Amino acid sequence: MPDNFSDIFSTTWELRNKKPADAVADNIPLIWKMRKKGNVKEIPGGRFISENIRIAQNQFVQLIDPDEEIAMGYNNTLAAFAFTPKIIVTPTVINELEQAQNQGESQFLDLLDERQEIADESTWNVMEAMMQGDGTTYGGKAFAGIRGYLPDTNNTGSIGGLSRATYSAIRNTSVNLVSTFGSATDSSNIESRTRYVKNLIVRGTDKPDLGLFGTTYFNAACDSFSGKQRVTVDKEMYEANFDNVVIEGIPIVLAGGKIFSGLSHIAADRGYLLNTNTFKLKMYSGYNFQPLNKRTSFNQLVEAAILLGIGNLTMNNPGLNAVMFDS
């Protein structure tokens, strides 16, 4: 038996388990939450992907005497973020020999279907890593991510072409927990510190609905419930097999976990409190991670299907989100 199995060896000839073990898919909680909330949207076109925002107070609110003149004027109160579309492709290739071998009674798994499913899982692994990232990977060709939208230093740089220095309303909350409280974050204080940060971004019914925590923070959150008689979890996330605990009504999930792809997720000693209603994964119609028509090479016995996505992760209200960290 060969040491290294080819794809065709693994799908054809011998009787095998018809459901292969999956050592491809990563832990992808942010993608799952976006899908669950219906926040993967199709858009009909456009040079840029836009999100509108009421960005400033009306500066002409006045208290007057009965006969006092009203100062008339206006300031810019509306603006729009403009996001550049990004392109992600994943090819699936099969040659004629493999198709000839993988047919009839010898086929117990469809080789092309299996490769396409792996291509889909691999694509979403990359998407999750990018959405947890800062948008600078892959030579700047990456989709935007929460680390770029919710930076530690929140009064510099820009988001969607709007300057954080100019518009304070688009600054996320950023809390260095060690500087604020004078000690490292652990199981004895993770709940109170999460509450502290959450209360900085609550606005009526607008509040975080997902806590994406690195390993150290997530372990501390779980350990904080160890001595309690009751642990509250989010039912939907639990039924989707995402371990979680609920702090202040926020489902806290592990950002990392088993990452077969080896791609980078958020650091162990930080957490993001996200209002996922403020995020959208906007994809152009017809390019929403859909396969292009199968292509046949004119000079090779090869067919290829290309999974294609064109769009970007957008953000319309950074001020309702927060990052907290120890380093």
Tab-separated table of C-alpha atoms in Angstrom:
chain	number	residue	atom	x	y	z
A	1	MET	CA	0.000	0.000	0.000
A	2	PRO	CA	1.487	3.379	-0.938
A	3	ASP	CA	2.493	5.843	1.754
A	4	ASN	CA	0.838	8.748	-0.049
A	5	PHE	CA	-2.694	8.177	-1.349
A	6	SER	CA	-3.816	9.966	-4.496
A	7	ASP	CA	-7.352	11.392	-4.652
A	8	ILE	CA	-8.408	8.675	-7.080
A	9	PHE	CA	-7.023	5.945	-4.782
A	10	SER	CA	-9.038	7.422	-1.935
A	11	THR	CA	-12.353	7.521	-3.814
A	12	THR	CA	-12.365	4.492	-6.106
A	13	TRP	CA	-12.117	0.685	-6.172
A	14	GLU	CA	-12.074	-0.591	-2.603
A	15	LEU	CA	-15.085	-0.653	-0.316
A	16	ARG	CA	-14.636	2.159	2.188
A	17	ASN	CA	-16.630	4.270	4.593
A	18	LYS	CA	-18.827	6.496	2.437
A	19	LYS	CA	-18.514	9.490	4.742
A	20	PRO	CA	-14.850	10.553	4.871
A	21	ALA	CA	-13.525	12.042	8.095
A	22	ASP	CA	-13.161	15.794	7.725
A	23	ALA	CA	-9.681	17.187	8.397
A	24	VAL	CA	-10.292	20.286	6.262
A	25	ALA	CA	-13.038	22.423	7.862
A	26	ASP	CA	-11.944	24.913	10.531
A	27	ASN	CA	-13.912	26.364	13.418
A	28	ILE	CA	-15.798	29.254	11.724
A	29	PRO	CA	-18.115	30.931	14.288
A	30	LEU	CA	-18.201	34.394	12.694
A	31	ILE	CA	-19.180	33.048	9.268
A	32	TRP	CA	-21.868	30.892	10.928
A	33	LYS	CA	-23.300	33.881	12.822
A	34	MET	CA	-23.366	36.044	9.695
A	35	ARG	CA	-25.214	33.336	7.777
A	36	LYS	CA	-27.641	32.740	10.653
A	37	LYS	CA	-28.488	36.451	10.876
A	38	GLY	CA	-29.014	36.624	7.106
A	39	ASN	CA	-26.120	39.048	6.796
A	40	VAL	CA	-24.623	37.494	3.681
A	41	LYS	CA	-26.251	39.760	1.099
A	42	GLU	CA	-26.260	39.987	-2.683
A	43	ILE	CA	-25.958	43.380	-4.371
A	44	PRO	CA	-26.788	44.153	-8.018
A	45	GLY	CA	-23.554	45.905	-8.950
A	46	GLY	CA	-21.718	49.156	-8.471
A	47	ARG	CA	-18.146	50.372	-8.632
A	48	PHE	CA	-17.886	50.420	-4.835
A	49	ILE	CA	-19.879	48.795	-2.054
A	50	SER	CA	-21.516	51.530	0.012
A	51	GLU	CA	-22.932	51.804	3.517
A	52	ASN	CA	-24.653	54.986	4.661
A	53	ILE	CA	-24.313	56.456	8.142
A	54	ARG	CA	-25.683	59.377	10.144
A	55	ILE	CA	-22.273	60.557	11.149
A	56	ALA	CA	-22.634	63.754	13.204
A	57	GLN	CA	-24.966	65.628	15.513
A	58	ASN	CA	-26.900	68.653	14.263
A	59	GLN	CA	-24.827	71.442	15.790
A	60	PHE	CA	-27.648	73.997	15.717
A	61	VAL	CA	-29.784	72.756	18.606
A	62	GLN	CA	-30.577	75.935	20.566
A	63	LEU	CA	-32.392	77.236	23.628
A	64	ILE	CA	-33.839	80.689	23.017
A	65	ASP	CA	-35.801	83.481	24.615
A	66	PRO	CA	-39.289	84.162	23.177
A	67	ASP	CA	-38.129	86.995	20.910
A	68	GLU	CA	-34.588	85.791	20.211
A	69	GLU	CA	-33.438	85.144	16.665
A	70	ILE	CA	-32.741	81.544	15.696
A	71	ALA	CA	-29.264	80.946	14.330
A	72	MET	CA	-29.766	79.214	11.005
A	73	GLY	CA	-27.257	76.889	9.446
A	74	TYR	CA	-26.295	73.301	8.924
A	75	ASN	CA	-23.371	70.959	9.242
A	76	ASN	CA	-22.742	67.702	7.406
A	77	THR	CA	-24.594	64.974	9.233
A	78	LEU	CA	-24.759	62.231	6.605
A	79	ALA	CA	-21.950	60.299	4.949
A	80	ALA	CA	-21.253	56.985	3.286
A	81	PHE	CA	-18.568	54.375	3.644
A	82	ALA	CA	-17.194	53.130	0.308
A	83	PHE	CA	-15.632	49.671	0.281
A	84	THR	CA	-13.539	48.235	-2.543
A	85	PRO	CA	-14.721	44.844	-3.839
A	86	LYS	CA	-12.344	41.896	-3.446
A	87	ILE	CA	-12.115	38.671	-5.449
A	88	ILE	CA	-11.674	35.133	-4.123
A	89	VAL	CA	-11.414	32.058	-6.369
A	90	THR	CA	-11.017	28.352	-5.682
A	91	PRO	CA	-10.520	25.994	-8.646
A	92	THR	CA	-11.554	22.345	-8.635
A	93	VAL	CA	-9.775	20.253	-11.264
A	94	ILE	CA	-10.325	16.711	-12.571
A	95	ASN	CA	-8.697	14.967	-15.537
A	96	GLU	CA	-10.210	12.461	-17.960
A	97	LEU	CA	-8.287	9.489	-16.542
A	98	GLU	CA	-9.700	10.182	-13.081
A	99	GLN	CA	-13.200	10.498	-14.549
A	100	ALA	CA	-12.775	7.215	-16.407
A	101	GLN	CA	-11.628	5.440	-13.252
A	102	ASN	CA	-14.216	7.069	-10.976
A	103	GLN	CA	-17.387	5.710	-12.607
A	104	GLY	CA	-19.724	2.729	-12.636
A	105	GLU	CA	-19.497	0.092	-9.921
A	106	SER	CA	-16.012	1.250	-9.000
A	107	GLN	CA	-17.315	4.606	-7.835
A	108	PHE	CA	-18.457	4.740	-4.227
A	109	LEU	CA	-17.834	8.489	-3.921
A	110	ASP	CA	-18.115	11.043	-6.702
A	111	LEU	CA	-14.583	12.405	-6.960
A	112	LEU	CA	-15.579	15.771	-8.413
A	113	ASP	CA	-18.307	16.260	-5.785
A	114	GLU	CA	-15.827	15.476	-3.016
A	115	ARG	CA	-13.255	17.886	-4.400
A	116	GLN	CA	-15.902	20.593	-4.747
A	117	GLU	CA	-17.031	20.105	-1.150
A	118	ILE	CA	-13.408	20.399	-0.005
A	119	ALA	CA	-13.041	23.524	-2.157
A	120	ASP	CA	-16.114	25.006	-0.447
A	121	GLU	CA	-14.816	24.231	3.058
A	122	SER	CA	-11.356	25.559	2.172
A	123	THR	CA	-12.871	28.791	0.842
A	124	TRP	CA	-14.872	29.396	4.016
A	125	ASN	CA	-11.781	28.673	6.119
A	126	VAL	CA	-9.998	31.489	4.299
A	127	MET	CA	-13.049	33.752	4.607
A	128	GLU	CA	-13.272	33.216	8.387
A	129	ALA	CA	-9.573	33.994	8.812
A	130	MET	CA	-9.904	37.149	6.705
A	131	MET	CA	-13.036	38.286	8.552
A	132	GLN	CA	-11.134	37.882	11.836
A	133	GLY	CA	-8.199	39.720	10.266
A	134	ASP	CA	-7.234	43.287	9.415
A	135	GLY	CA	-7.574	43.258	5.621
A	136	THR	CA	-3.834	43.475	4.939
A	137	THR	CA	-3.043	39.840	4.120
A	138	TYR	CA	-2.594	38.321	0.662
A	139	GLY	CA	-0.704	41.407	-0.455
A	140	GLY	CA	-3.633	43.665	0.409
A	141	LYS	CA	-6.077	41.589	-1.662
A	142	ALA	CA	-7.834	40.195	1.428
A	143	PHE	CA	-11.428	40.894	2.355
A	144	ALA	CA	-11.845	43.360	5.226
A	145	GLY	CA	-11.988	42.009	8.780
A	146	ILE	CA	-12.927	42.957	12.319
A	147	ARG	CA	-9.335	43.734	13.364
A	148	GLY	CA	-9.213	46.431	10.684
A	149	TYR	CA	-12.655	47.815	11.477
A	150	LEU	CA	-12.158	47.676	15.271
A	151	PRO	CA	-8.517	48.600	15.909
A	152	ASP	CA	-6.846	48.984	19.292
A	153	THR	CA	-5.947	52.593	18.427
A	154	ASN	CA	-9.324	53.913	17.407
A	155	ASN	CA	-8.648	57.577	16.545
A	156	THR	CA	-6.318	57.171	13.578
A	157	GLY	CA	-6.654	55.801	10.077
A	158	SER	CA	-9.883	55.501	8.139
A	159	ILE	CA	-12.741	53.130	7.447
A	160	GLY	CA	-14.430	53.061	4.066
A	161	GLY	CA	-12.756	56.348	3.160
A	162	LEU	CA	-13.924	58.201	6.294
A	163	SER	CA	-11.324	59.447	8.772
A	164	ARG	CA	-11.573	58.329	12.395
A	165	ALA	CA	-9.651	61.461	13.401
A	166	THR	CA	-12.300	63.658	11.783
A	167	TYR	CA	-15.414	61.704	12.732
A	168	SER	CA	-15.470	60.477	16.316
A	169	ALA	CA	-18.788	58.701	15.701
A	170	ILE	CA	-17.064	55.996	13.666
A	171	ARG	CA	-14.585	55.099	16.389
A	172	ASN	CA	-15.063	51.715	17.985
A	173	THR	CA	-14.590	51.297	21.719
A	174	SER	CA	-11.130	49.999	22.620
A	175	VAL	CA	-10.246	48.977	26.183
A	176	ASN	CA	-6.839	47.860	27.401
A	177	LEU	CA	-8.035	45.863	30.399
A	178	VAL	CA	-4.646	45.730	32.136
A	179	SER	CA	-4.248	49.511	31.927
A	180	THR	CA	-7.841	50.094	32.989
A	181	PHE	CA	-7.996	47.671	35.927
A	182	GLY	CA	-4.332	47.197	36.825
A	183	SER	CA	-4.149	43.401	36.498
A	184	ALA	CA	-4.373	40.592	33.982
A	185	THR	CA	-7.747	39.237	32.926
A	186	ASP	CA	-8.655	35.821	34.351
A	187	SER	CA	-11.645	33.755	35.457
A	188	SER	CA	-12.179	35.901	38.556
A	189	ASN	CA	-12.792	39.107	36.600
A	190	ILE	CA	-13.680	38.212	32.996
A	191	GLU	CA	-17.415	38.582	33.610
A	192	SER	CA	-17.230	42.003	35.251
A	193	ARG	CA	-14.778	43.261	32.620
A	194	THR	CA	-16.981	42.026	29.787
A	195	ARG	CA	-19.904	43.815	31.438
A	196	TYR	CA	-17.847	46.997	31.740
A	197	VAL	CA	-16.964	46.989	28.028
A	198	LYS	CA	-20.477	46.004	26.932
A	199	ASN	CA	-21.974	48.918	28.851
A	200	LEU	CA	-19.782	51.322	26.887
A	201	ILE	CA	-21.499	50.379	23.604
A	202	VAL	CA	-25.101	49.612	24.566
A	203	ARG	CA	-27.700	51.876	22.943
A	204	GLY	CA	-31.242	50.909	23.840
A	205	THR	CA	-31.914	47.609	22.119
A	206	ASP	CA	-28.657	47.881	20.151
A	207	LYS	CA	-26.154	45.703	21.967
A	208	PRO	CA	-23.523	43.076	21.191
A	209	ASP	CA	-24.908	39.717	20.132
A	210	LEU	CA	-21.583	37.865	19.726
A	211	GLY	CA	-18.431	37.758	21.816
A	212	LEU	CA	-15.522	36.442	19.765
A	213	PHE	CA	-12.778	35.562	22.242
A	214	GLY	CA	-9.241	34.276	21.890
A	215	THR	CA	-8.203	31.119	23.724
A	216	THR	CA	-7.108	32.723	27.014
A	217	TYR	CA	-10.213	34.876	27.294
A	218	PHE	CA	-12.574	32.052	26.290
A	219	ASN	CA	-11.025	29.647	28.816
A	220	ALA	CA	-11.339	32.321	31.515
A	221	ALA	CA	-15.001	32.840	30.597
A	222	CYS	CA	-15.710	29.105	30.861
A	223	ASP	CA	-13.747	28.794	34.119
A	224	SER	CA	-15.718	31.671	35.634
A	225	PHE	CA	-18.796	29.415	35.591
A	226	SER	CA	-17.074	26.362	37.085
A	227	GLY	CA	-18.205	27.034	40.653
A	228	LYS	CA	-21.754	27.986	39.720
A	229	GLN	CA	-24.794	25.779	39.851
A	230	ARG	CA	-26.031	26.862	36.438
A	231	VAL	CA	-24.307	27.723	33.161
A	232	THR	CA	-26.269	29.667	30.556
A	233	VAL	CA	-25.591	28.941	26.897
A	234	ASP	CA	-27.018	30.202	23.632
A	235	LYS	CA	-29.323	27.460	22.342
A	236	GLU	CA	-28.855	28.141	18.621
A	237	MET	CA	-25.065	28.169	18.845
A	238	TYR	CA	-25.068	25.100	21.085
A	239	GLU	CA	-27.264	23.182	18.634
A	240	ALA	CA	-24.869	24.218	15.851
A	241	ASN	CA	-22.066	22.608	17.922
A	242	PHE	CA	-20.387	25.857	18.950
A	243	ASP	CA	-19.381	25.693	22.610
A	244	ASN	CA	-20.364	28.938	24.278
A	245	VAL	CA	-21.193	30.642	27.545
A	246	VAL	CA	-23.447	33.655	27.934
A	247	ILE	CA	-22.172	36.739	29.760
A	248	GLU	CA	-24.485	39.744	30.047
A	249	GLY	CA	-26.726	38.211	27.388
A	250	ILE	CA	-23.839	37.882	24.926
A	251	PRO	CA	-22.959	34.402	23.583
A	252	ILE	CA	-19.187	34.071	24.008
A	253	VAL	CA	-17.528	31.725	21.506
A	254	LEU	CA	-13.999	30.584	20.785
A	255	ALA	CA	-12.445	32.406	17.842
A	256	GLY	CA	-9.816	29.741	17.237
A	257	GLY	CA	-10.039	26.075	18.169
A	258	LYS	CA	-8.855	23.403	15.759
A	259	ILE	CA	-7.613	25.203	12.667
A	260	PHE	CA	-6.730	22.570	10.067
A	261	SER	CA	-5.905	25.278	7.519
A	262	GLY	CA	-3.185	26.768	9.721
A	263	LEU	CA	-4.579	30.257	9.074
A	264	SER	CA	-4.326	32.973	11.718
A	265	HIS	CA	-7.269	33.863	13.957
A	266	ILE	CA	-7.469	36.493	16.692
A	267	ALA	CA	-4.895	36.432	19.497
A	268	ALA	CA	-5.429	34.507	22.719
A	269	ASP	CA	-5.586	37.513	25.043
A	270	ARG	CA	-8.254	39.603	23.364
A	271	GLY	CA	-11.961	39.621	22.685
A	272	TYR	CA	-14.365	41.399	20.357
A	273	LEU	CA	-17.893	42.322	21.397
A	274	LEU	CA	-19.744	42.476	18.103
A	275	ASN	CA	-23.108	43.827	17.110
A	276	THR	CA	-23.404	41.650	14.032
A	277	ASN	CA	-26.299	43.750	12.705
A	278	THR	CA	-23.648	46.339	11.813
A	279	PHE	CA	-21.738	43.920	9.567
A	280	LYS	CA	-22.707	42.619	6.135
A	281	LEU	CA	-20.873	40.263	3.823
A	282	LYS	CA	-21.994	41.865	0.562
A	283	MET	CA	-21.430	39.872	-2.609
A	284	TYR	CA	-22.253	40.812	-6.194
A	285	SER	CA	-25.192	38.935	-7.729
A	286	GLY	CA	-23.967	35.909	-9.644
A	287	TYR	CA	-20.652	35.992	-7.770
A	288	ASN	CA	-21.827	34.900	-4.329
A	289	PHE	CA	-19.408	31.979	-3.929
A	290	GLN	CA	-20.975	30.337	-6.963
A	291	PRO	CA	-19.252	28.012	-9.450
A	292	LEU	CA	-18.570	29.339	-12.916
A	293	ASN	CA	-19.449	27.169	-15.889
A	294	LYS	CA	-17.166	24.138	-16.118
A	295	ARG	CA	-14.129	24.826	-18.282
A	296	THR	CA	-12.375	22.277	-20.493
A	297	SER	CA	-8.765	22.832	-21.517
A	298	PHE	CA	-8.189	22.869	-25.276
A	299	ASN	CA	-4.734	21.274	-24.973
A	300	GLN	CA	-5.087	19.053	-21.878
A	301	LEU	CA	-7.478	16.318	-20.758
A	302	VAL	CA	-8.565	18.438	-17.827
A	303	GLU	CA	-11.819	20.008	-16.662
A	304	ALA	CA	-12.007	22.747	-14.061
A	305	ALA	CA	-14.787	24.334	-12.055
A	306	ILE	CA	-14.005	27.658	-10.379
A	307	LEU	CA	-15.755	28.793	-7.213
A	308	LEU	CA	-15.898	32.597	-7.396
A	309	GLY	CA	-16.780	35.288	-4.901
A	310	ILE	CA	-16.645	39.052	-5.502
A	311	GLY	CA	-17.594	41.428	-2.695
A	312	ASN	CA	-16.398	42.483	0.733
A	313	LEU	CA	-17.213	42.552	4.419
A	314	THR	CA	-18.803	45.934	5.158
A	315	MET	CA	-19.426	47.821	8.387
A	316	ASN	CA	-22.010	50.569	8.939
A	317	ASN	CA	-21.610	51.498	12.623
A	318	PRO	CA	-18.251	50.808	14.288
A	319	GLY	CA	-19.310	52.743	17.391
A	320	LEU	CA	-21.595	49.893	18.469
A	321	ASN	CA	-18.677	47.439	18.648
A	322	ALA	CA	-15.690	46.993	20.951
A	323	VAL	CA	-12.326	45.318	21.325
A	324	MET	CA	-10.824	44.477	24.706
A	325	PHE	CA	-7.327	43.181	25.241
A	326	ASP	CA	-4.529	42.529	27.736
A	327	SER	CA	-1.532	43.360	25.584
